[in-house]
Short mmCIF file of C-alpha atoms and ligand atoms in Angstrom, two decimals:
data_model
loop_
_atom_site.label_atom_id
_atom_site.label_comp_id
_atom_site.label_asym_id
_atom_site.label_seq_id
_atom_site.Cartn_x
_atom_site.Cartn_y
_atom_site.Cartn_z
CA UNK A 1 -48.29 -77.92 -32.70
CA UNK A 2 -44.97 -76.97 -33.59
CA UNK A 3 -44.88 -74.35 -36.92
CA UNK A 4 -42.25 -73.98 -38.82
CA UNK A 5 -42.17 -70.01 -39.73
CA UNK A 6 -42.40 -68.48 -43.50
CA UNK A 7 -43.14 -65.20 -42.19
CA UNK A 8 -40.94 -62.19 -42.93
CA UNK A 9 -39.22 -62.30 -39.48
CA UNK A 10 -39.20 -63.63 -36.66
CA UNK A 11 -38.06 -66.55 -38.81
CA UNK A 12 -37.49 -70.31 -38.24
CA UNK A 13 -34.72 -70.96 -35.88
CA UNK A 14 -32.83 -74.22 -35.57
CA UNK A 15 -32.58 -76.14 -32.67
CA UNK A 16 -28.77 -75.75 -32.62
CA UNK A 17 -28.99 -71.88 -32.44
CA UNK A 18 -31.92 -72.06 -29.55
CA UNK A 19 -29.72 -74.38 -27.72
CA UNK A 20 -26.50 -72.15 -28.06
CA UNK A 21 -28.62 -69.70 -25.99
CA UNK A 22 -28.27 -72.16 -22.97
CA UNK A 23 -24.85 -71.84 -22.62
CA UNK A 24 -23.73 -70.40 -18.64
CA UNK A 25 -24.34 -67.32 -18.15
CA UNK A 26 -20.77 -64.97 -18.29
CA UNK A 27 -20.78 -61.29 -16.34
CA UNK A 28 -20.60 -58.83 -19.00
CA UNK A 29 -16.96 -57.27 -17.58
CA UNK A 30 -15.71 -60.09 -17.86
CA UNK A 31 -12.67 -61.64 -19.93
CA UNK A 32 -15.15 -64.45 -20.94
CA UNK A 33 -17.39 -61.67 -22.66
CA UNK A 34 -14.88 -59.59 -23.86
CA UNK A 35 -13.42 -63.02 -25.57
CA UNK A 36 -16.85 -63.55 -26.81
CA UNK A 37 -17.44 -59.98 -28.68
CA UNK A 38 -13.89 -60.21 -29.98
CA UNK A 39 -14.87 -63.30 -31.31
CA UNK A 40 -18.18 -62.44 -33.00
CA UNK A 41 -16.88 -58.72 -34.50
CA UNK A 42 -14.44 -59.68 -37.04
CA UNK A 43 -16.99 -62.35 -38.17
CA UNK A 44 -19.98 -59.87 -38.37
CA UNK A 45 -17.30 -57.55 -40.66
CA UNK A 46 -16.62 -60.27 -42.84
CA UNK A 47 -20.82 -60.77 -43.54
CA UNK A 48 -20.78 -57.26 -44.10
CA UNK A 49 -17.39 -56.57 -46.39
CA UNK A 50 -16.17 -54.10 -43.71
CA UNK A 51 -13.34 -53.01 -42.14
CA UNK A 52 -15.29 -50.40 -39.93
CA UNK A 53 -17.02 -50.83 -36.83
CA UNK A 54 -19.89 -52.93 -36.47
CA UNK A 55 -21.73 -52.44 -33.17
CA UNK A 56 -24.38 -54.88 -31.24
CA UNK A 57 -27.38 -53.64 -29.73
CA UNK A 58 -29.78 -55.13 -27.37
CA UNK A 59 -32.80 -53.41 -28.97
CA UNK A 60 -35.15 -54.44 -31.88
CA UNK A 61 -34.12 -52.99 -35.35
CA UNK A 62 -36.75 -50.00 -34.39
CA UNK A 63 -34.79 -48.47 -31.59
CA UNK A 64 -31.49 -48.64 -33.74
CA UNK A 65 -33.21 -46.83 -36.51
CA UNK A 66 -34.38 -44.30 -34.40
CA UNK A 67 -31.03 -43.63 -32.68
CA UNK A 68 -28.88 -44.15 -36.11
CA UNK A 69 -31.36 -40.83 -37.30
CA UNK A 70 -30.86 -39.05 -34.27
CA UNK A 71 -26.86 -38.99 -34.60
CA UNK A 72 -26.81 -38.72 -38.41
CA UNK A 73 -27.52 -35.12 -39.35
CA UNK A 74 -26.84 -31.03 -38.17
CA UNK A 75 -28.74 -29.98 -41.43
CA UNK A 76 -31.67 -32.06 -42.98
CA UNK A 77 -32.45 -35.65 -43.46
CA UNK A 78 -34.19 -36.82 -47.01
CA UNK A 79 -36.21 -39.86 -45.87
CA UNK A 80 -37.32 -41.92 -48.31
CA UNK A 81 -40.31 -44.17 -48.41
CA UNK A 82 -41.62 -47.40 -50.66
CA UNK A 83 -44.08 -48.83 -47.70
CA UNK A 84 -44.61 -48.98 -44.11
CA UNK A 85 -40.91 -49.59 -42.54
CA UNK A 86 -39.45 -46.99 -44.76
CA UNK A 87 -42.15 -44.38 -43.91
CA UNK A 88 -41.54 -45.74 -40.04
CA UNK A 89 -37.83 -44.23 -40.30
CA UNK A 90 -39.68 -40.58 -41.47
CA UNK A 91 -41.90 -40.87 -38.51
CA UNK A 92 -39.31 -40.94 -36.43
CA UNK A 93 -37.14 -38.16 -37.29
CA UNK A 94 -40.42 -35.68 -37.18
CA UNK A 95 -40.97 -37.07 -33.87
CA UNK A 96 -37.23 -36.39 -33.11
CA UNK A 97 -37.72 -32.56 -34.00
CA UNK A 98 -34.71 -33.65 -37.11
CA UNK A 99 -35.70 -31.49 -39.96
CA UNK A 100 -36.44 -33.29 -42.68
CA UNK A 101 -38.42 -34.19 -46.26
CA UNK A 102 -40.20 -37.39 -47.21
CA UNK A 103 -39.63 -38.93 -51.18
CA UNK A 104 -42.44 -41.53 -51.28
CA UNK A 105 -42.94 -43.55 -54.10
CA UNK A 106 -46.54 -45.57 -54.36
CA UNK A 107 -46.73 -48.86 -52.78
CA UNK A 108 -44.88 -51.67 -55.38
CA UNK A 109 -42.46 -49.02 -56.55
CA UNK A 110 -39.23 -48.60 -55.57
CA UNK A 111 -36.45 -45.93 -54.54
CA UNK A 112 -34.35 -44.89 -57.67
CA UNK A 113 -31.11 -43.35 -58.06
CA UNK A 114 -32.79 -40.65 -60.51
CA UNK A 115 -35.58 -40.19 -57.81
CA UNK A 116 -32.80 -39.78 -54.80
CA UNK A 117 -30.76 -37.01 -57.21
CA UNK A 118 -33.86 -35.18 -57.93
CA UNK A 119 -34.69 -34.79 -54.48
CA UNK A 120 -31.31 -34.37 -52.53
CA UNK A 121 -30.70 -31.30 -55.15
CA UNK A 122 -33.28 -29.19 -54.07
CA UNK A 123 -32.45 -28.53 -50.56
CA UNK A 124 -29.21 -28.97 -48.17
CA UNK A 125 -29.53 -32.34 -46.96
CA UNK A 126 -26.64 -34.30 -44.83
CA UNK A 127 -28.18 -37.37 -44.29
CA UNK A 128 -30.70 -39.82 -46.27
CA UNK A 129 -32.41 -42.99 -44.87
CA UNK A 130 -33.51 -45.93 -47.10
CA UNK A 131 -34.81 -48.98 -46.39
CA UNK A 132 -33.06 -51.96 -48.78
CA UNK A 133 -35.65 -54.43 -48.63
CA UNK A 134 -39.11 -52.91 -47.81
CA UNK A 135 -40.87 -56.22 -46.03
CA UNK A 136 -44.66 -54.69 -46.67
CA UNK A 137 -44.20 -54.74 -50.21
CA UNK A 138 -41.70 -57.16 -50.91
CA UNK A 139 -39.40 -54.49 -52.88
CA UNK A 140 -35.77 -54.31 -52.55
CA UNK A 141 -34.49 -50.77 -53.51
CA UNK A 142 -31.01 -50.64 -55.59
CA UNK A 143 -29.12 -49.56 -52.63
CA UNK A 144 -25.64 -50.04 -54.25
CA UNK A 145 -26.36 -47.75 -57.15
CA UNK A 146 -28.58 -45.24 -54.55
CA UNK A 147 -24.71 -45.31 -52.66
CA UNK A 148 -22.86 -44.75 -56.23
CA UNK A 149 -25.11 -41.50 -56.68
CA UNK A 150 -24.63 -40.04 -53.48
CA UNK A 151 -20.79 -40.86 -52.83
CA UNK A 152 -20.08 -39.40 -56.41
CA UNK A 153 -22.45 -36.49 -56.51
CA UNK A 154 -23.27 -35.65 -52.49
CA UNK A 155 -20.22 -36.37 -50.25
CA UNK A 156 -21.92 -34.91 -47.01
CA UNK A 157 -24.81 -37.08 -47.45
CA UNK A 158 -24.55 -39.88 -45.08
CA UNK A 159 -26.61 -42.80 -46.21
CA UNK A 160 -28.65 -44.81 -43.59
CA UNK A 161 -29.70 -48.17 -44.62
CA UNK A 162 -32.16 -50.27 -42.85
CA UNK A 163 -31.08 -54.04 -44.11
CA UNK A 164 -33.41 -55.53 -41.14
CA UNK A 165 -35.03 -58.05 -43.68
CA UNK A 166 -31.80 -58.80 -46.07
CA UNK A 167 -28.82 -58.87 -44.08
CA UNK A 168 -27.30 -61.99 -43.81
CA UNK A 169 -29.42 -63.11 -46.98
CA UNK A 170 -27.98 -60.63 -49.77
CA UNK A 171 -24.81 -58.92 -50.04
CA UNK A 172 -24.08 -55.70 -49.15
CA UNK A 173 -20.62 -54.71 -49.37
CA UNK A 174 -20.49 -51.98 -46.88
CA UNK A 175 -16.94 -50.44 -47.26
CA UNK A 176 -17.19 -50.93 -51.24
CA UNK A 177 -20.65 -49.29 -51.87
CA UNK A 178 -19.71 -46.39 -49.41
CA UNK A 179 -22.72 -46.91 -46.79
CA UNK A 180 -22.59 -44.99 -43.31
CA UNK A 181 -25.23 -46.95 -41.32
CA UNK A 182 -26.44 -50.48 -42.15
CA UNK A 183 -28.40 -52.26 -39.44
CA UNK A 184 -30.31 -55.64 -38.84
CA UNK A 185 -32.15 -57.04 -36.33
CA UNK A 186 -31.21 -60.80 -35.99
CA UNK A 187 -34.74 -61.98 -36.18
CA UNK A 188 -34.73 -61.84 -39.97
CA UNK A 189 -31.97 -63.54 -42.40
CA UNK A 190 -29.69 -64.14 -39.29
CA UNK A 191 -32.02 -66.68 -38.16
CA UNK A 192 -31.98 -65.95 -34.54
CA UNK A 193 -34.38 -65.23 -32.11
CA UNK A 194 -35.22 -61.56 -31.81
CA UNK A 195 -33.69 -59.14 -29.36
CA UNK A 196 -30.32 -57.85 -30.53
CA UNK A 197 -29.45 -55.65 -33.76
CA UNK A 198 -26.10 -55.58 -35.62
CA UNK A 199 -25.23 -51.96 -37.04
CA UNK A 200 -22.05 -51.11 -38.87
CA UNK A 201 -21.17 -47.32 -39.25
CA UNK A 202 -18.90 -45.56 -41.04
CA UNK A 203 -16.27 -43.66 -39.61
CA UNK A 204 -17.50 -40.42 -41.40
CA UNK A 205 -21.09 -41.22 -39.46
CA UNK A 206 -19.02 -41.62 -36.20
CA UNK A 207 -17.49 -38.19 -36.74
CA UNK A 208 -20.85 -36.28 -37.66
CA UNK A 209 -22.27 -38.00 -34.61
CA UNK A 210 -20.05 -36.03 -32.89
CA UNK A 211 -21.43 -32.87 -33.76
CA UNK A 212 -25.43 -33.77 -33.22
CA UNK A 213 -25.89 -32.13 -29.59
CA UNK A 214 -29.06 -33.82 -28.91
CA UNK A 215 -27.75 -37.41 -29.97
CA UNK A 216 -29.02 -39.35 -27.36
CA UNK A 217 -27.00 -41.71 -25.11
CA UNK A 218 -28.35 -45.54 -25.69
CA UNK A 219 -27.53 -45.87 -28.81
CA UNK A 220 -24.82 -42.78 -29.28
CA UNK A 221 -21.94 -43.94 -31.18
CA UNK A 222 -19.61 -42.01 -28.73
CA UNK A 223 -20.80 -44.30 -25.74
CA UNK A 224 -20.54 -47.34 -27.71
CA UNK A 225 -17.31 -46.44 -28.52
CA UNK A 226 -16.22 -45.72 -24.84
CA UNK A 227 -16.25 -49.69 -24.87
CA UNK A 228 -15.17 -50.64 -27.96
CA UNK A 229 -11.85 -51.27 -28.08
CA UNK A 230 -12.05 -53.70 -24.82
CA UNK A 231 -14.64 -55.58 -26.75
CA UNK A 232 -17.78 -54.99 -24.38
CA UNK A 233 -21.01 -52.41 -24.65
CA UNK A 234 -21.74 -49.49 -22.19
CA UNK A 235 -25.13 -51.16 -20.92
CA UNK A 236 -25.65 -54.89 -20.11
CA UNK A 237 -26.08 -56.82 -23.67
CA UNK A 238 -28.15 -59.71 -24.17
CA UNK A 239 -25.40 -62.19 -23.93
CA UNK A 240 -27.39 -65.43 -24.90
CA UNK A 241 -28.38 -63.97 -27.88
CA UNK A 242 -24.97 -63.02 -28.68
CA UNK A 243 -23.40 -66.35 -27.51
CA UNK A 244 -25.96 -67.82 -30.50
CA UNK A 245 -25.32 -65.17 -32.62
CA UNK A 246 -21.51 -66.31 -32.52
CA UNK A 247 -22.67 -70.13 -33.04
CA UNK A 248 -24.65 -68.79 -36.00
CA UNK A 249 -21.55 -66.72 -37.52
CA UNK A 250 -19.64 -69.79 -37.72
CA UNK A 251 -22.52 -71.66 -39.40
CA UNK A 252 -23.10 -68.84 -42.17
CA UNK A 253 -19.32 -68.51 -42.91
CA UNK A 254 -18.95 -72.40 -42.85
CA UNK A 255 -21.89 -72.67 -45.89
CA UNK A 256 -19.97 -69.74 -47.80
CA UNK A 257 -21.35 -66.14 -48.17
CA UNK A 258 -21.79 -66.48 -51.77
CA UNK A 259 -23.42 -69.74 -51.46
CA UNK A 260 -25.79 -68.49 -48.64
CA UNK A 261 -26.65 -65.47 -51.30
CA UNK A 262 -27.16 -68.19 -53.92
CA UNK A 263 -29.51 -69.88 -51.68
CA UNK A 264 -31.80 -66.78 -50.83
CA UNK A 265 -32.05 -66.12 -54.56
CA UNK A 266 -32.79 -70.03 -55.66
CA UNK A 267 -35.90 -70.06 -52.76
CA UNK A 268 -36.74 -66.75 -53.88
CA UNK A 269 -36.82 -67.79 -57.68
CA UNK A 270 -39.06 -70.72 -56.49
CA UNK A 271 -41.81 -68.90 -54.83
CA UNK A 272 -41.83 -66.09 -57.74
CA UNK A 273 -42.13 -68.99 -60.32
CA UNK A 274 -45.17 -70.36 -58.02
CA UNK A 275 -46.37 -67.00 -57.44
CA UNK A 276 -46.67 -66.12 -61.35
CA UNK A 277 -48.34 -69.93 -61.92
CA UNK A 278 -51.40 -69.46 -59.67
CA UNK A 279 -51.51 -65.78 -58.74
CA UNK A 280 -49.44 -62.66 -59.51
CA UNK A 281 -46.21 -61.12 -58.16
CA UNK A 282 -46.97 -57.88 -56.48
CA UNK A 283 -45.24 -54.38 -57.20
CA UNK A 284 -42.05 -53.34 -59.67
CA UNK A 285 -40.86 -57.01 -60.64
CA UNK A 286 -37.32 -55.27 -61.66
CA UNK A 287 -37.20 -54.85 -58.02
CA UNK A 288 -38.07 -57.86 -56.38
CA UNK A 289 -36.82 -58.96 -52.67
CA UNK A 290 -34.49 -62.19 -52.31
CA UNK A 291 -35.96 -62.58 -48.93
CA UNK A 292 -39.71 -62.55 -48.97
CA UNK A 293 -42.15 -62.68 -51.78
CA UNK A 294 -45.33 -60.41 -52.06
CA UNK A 295 -47.77 -62.54 -53.69
CA UNK A 296 -50.98 -60.81 -55.30
CA UNK A 297 -54.36 -62.42 -54.09
CA UNK A 298 -55.61 -62.97 -57.32
CA UNK A 299 -57.48 -65.96 -56.41
CA UNK A 300 -59.27 -64.18 -53.73
CA UNK A 301 -58.62 -66.79 -51.10
CA UNK A 302 -59.05 -66.64 -47.17
CA UNK A 303 -54.88 -66.32 -46.28
CA UNK A 304 -56.32 -67.04 -42.37
CA UNK A 305 -57.88 -70.34 -43.45
CA UNK A 306 -55.28 -71.40 -45.77
CA UNK A 307 -52.85 -70.34 -42.64
CA UNK A 308 -55.04 -72.35 -40.32
CA UNK A 309 -54.85 -75.17 -42.57
CA UNK A 310 -50.78 -75.05 -42.87
CA UNK A 311 -50.85 -74.77 -39.22
CA UNK A 312 -52.26 -78.42 -38.60
CA UNK A 313 -49.43 -79.10 -41.30
CA UNK A 314 -46.80 -77.48 -39.39
CA UNK A 315 -46.01 -74.49 -41.17
CA UNK A 316 -47.17 -70.46 -40.77
CA UNK A 317 -46.98 -67.54 -44.08
CA UNK A 318 -48.03 -64.20 -43.73
CA UNK A 319 -50.99 -61.85 -44.61
CA UNK A 320 -50.12 -58.77 -46.60
CA UNK A 321 -49.20 -56.05 -44.81
CA UNK A 322 -51.12 -52.47 -43.88
CA UNK A 323 -53.04 -51.52 -46.64
CA UNK A 324 -52.12 -54.67 -48.42
CA UNK A 325 -53.50 -57.03 -45.92
CA UNK A 326 -56.04 -58.87 -47.80
CA UNK A 327 -55.13 -58.59 -51.35
CA UNK A 328 -51.41 -59.81 -50.90
CA UNK A 329 -50.00 -62.73 -48.68
CA UNK A 330 -46.34 -62.79 -48.06
CA UNK A 331 -44.25 -66.07 -48.11
CA UNK A 332 -40.60 -65.48 -46.37
CA UNK A 333 -37.65 -67.39 -48.01
CA UNK A 334 -35.03 -66.35 -45.47
CA UNK A 335 -32.39 -67.17 -42.96
CA UNK A 336 -31.87 -71.22 -42.70
CA UNK A 337 -34.80 -72.16 -44.60
CA UNK A 338 -33.72 -74.42 -47.30
CA UNK A 339 -35.07 -75.21 -50.81
CA UNK A 340 -36.31 -78.23 -49.89
CA UNK A 341 -38.67 -76.49 -47.38
CA UNK A 342 -39.63 -74.26 -49.87
CA UNK A 343 -40.54 -76.78 -52.12
CA UNK A 344 -42.65 -78.43 -49.28
CA UNK A 345 -44.40 -75.19 -48.35
CA UNK A 346 -45.54 -74.92 -51.96
CA UNK A 347 -46.59 -78.07 -52.24
CA UNK A 348 -48.53 -77.81 -48.84
CA UNK A 349 -50.47 -74.58 -50.27
CA UNK A 350 -51.29 -76.27 -53.69
CA UNK A 351 -52.80 -79.15 -52.18
CA UNK A 352 -54.91 -77.33 -49.84
CA UNK A 353 -56.05 -75.20 -52.22
CA UNK A 354 -56.52 -77.93 -54.88
CA UNK A 355 -54.12 -76.36 -57.44
C1 PLP B 401 -38.97 -56.27 -39.31
C2 PLP B 401 -38.68 -54.80 -39.62
C3 PLP B 401 -38.57 -53.94 -39.09
C4 PLP B 401 -38.67 -53.39 -37.48
O1 PLP B 401 -38.25 -54.56 -36.95
P1 PLP B 401 -38.11 -54.83 -35.30
O2 PLP B 401 -37.42 -55.80 -35.00
O3 PLP B 401 -39.56 -55.22 -34.92
O4 PLP B 401 -37.88 -53.76 -34.84
C5 PLP B 401 -37.51 -52.29 -39.54
N1 PLP B 401 -37.42 -52.79 -40.46
C6 PLP B 401 -37.81 -53.90 -41.74
C7 PLP B 401 -37.39 -53.70 -43.20
C8 PLP B 401 -38.45 -54.74 -41.02
O5 PLP B 401 -38.69 -56.06 -41.93
#
């Protein structure tokens, strides 16, 4: 049976979007493709409140996380971690032989500007990585406040933001906040099938990258820039996904960005209220995600049995991530899911568990 996905990626994709991928194929050096990229890019710039470059990478987010940290630093990187995805960026930095240090907080806690300030003051850093929405724990880091601190006190430090599970679900003002890299795969809040990553890059970050000799090739901004003004990518892109993204961006802008942010928060508040009533919310409640709620499994239910039953009714939620596998479960409320979907899901869970 078809299951509506309430997992934190891939998430539910509307039929119109699935069908938009079935448009006839076009050549990636043909005018039809140039027109497509020229159309979709300004829509993405609007989404991110930026006048700077937005690249389309045919890759999952992990690839772009690696590509961006590889071209961010000629000195030392501070990686921040508050869960499995942010920790991944540290592992990538280490594996690429880039000098780095880890600022890590216990699961369920947030990276704060105070912690970042203390850590950045200890060595000569020129880049920092932050995951905005830590999908593994349901914590949303205060990136705007972190950016304000970094821009004010550490002007040479590039701020790289993984917004994979919140871009297109929460407001991210790339230029006003002073971010340098902000990336997200499209299978989460964009509600598209996986395979494409949207990445905004500041002019400052593009200049820095030119000074990094071992910056790689596929993700290198200077390679992307060779074709950027022609509205092309250096390698063959996932054309069908970009066609679907173009359609989805029209729908996102037609919904209205402020409406979209408000809908995500409303869905989050409904799930949080439910979680508080019947279970508990995991982590520091001052920093809860708007797009995924991590519920403490205080009733010790079998999440896999619950999911089996939900499956019969056409829905799927997610267990806890990594160390939290059995102690939590996660309900995603992102992308094109509506308040009515969330209410329906919670009714099904209550019915199955007899709550
Ligand atoms: C899903 C996710 C990733 C990894 O995305 P892939 O598309 O699997 O590469 C990275 N960071 C965060 C915060 C995520 O939620």
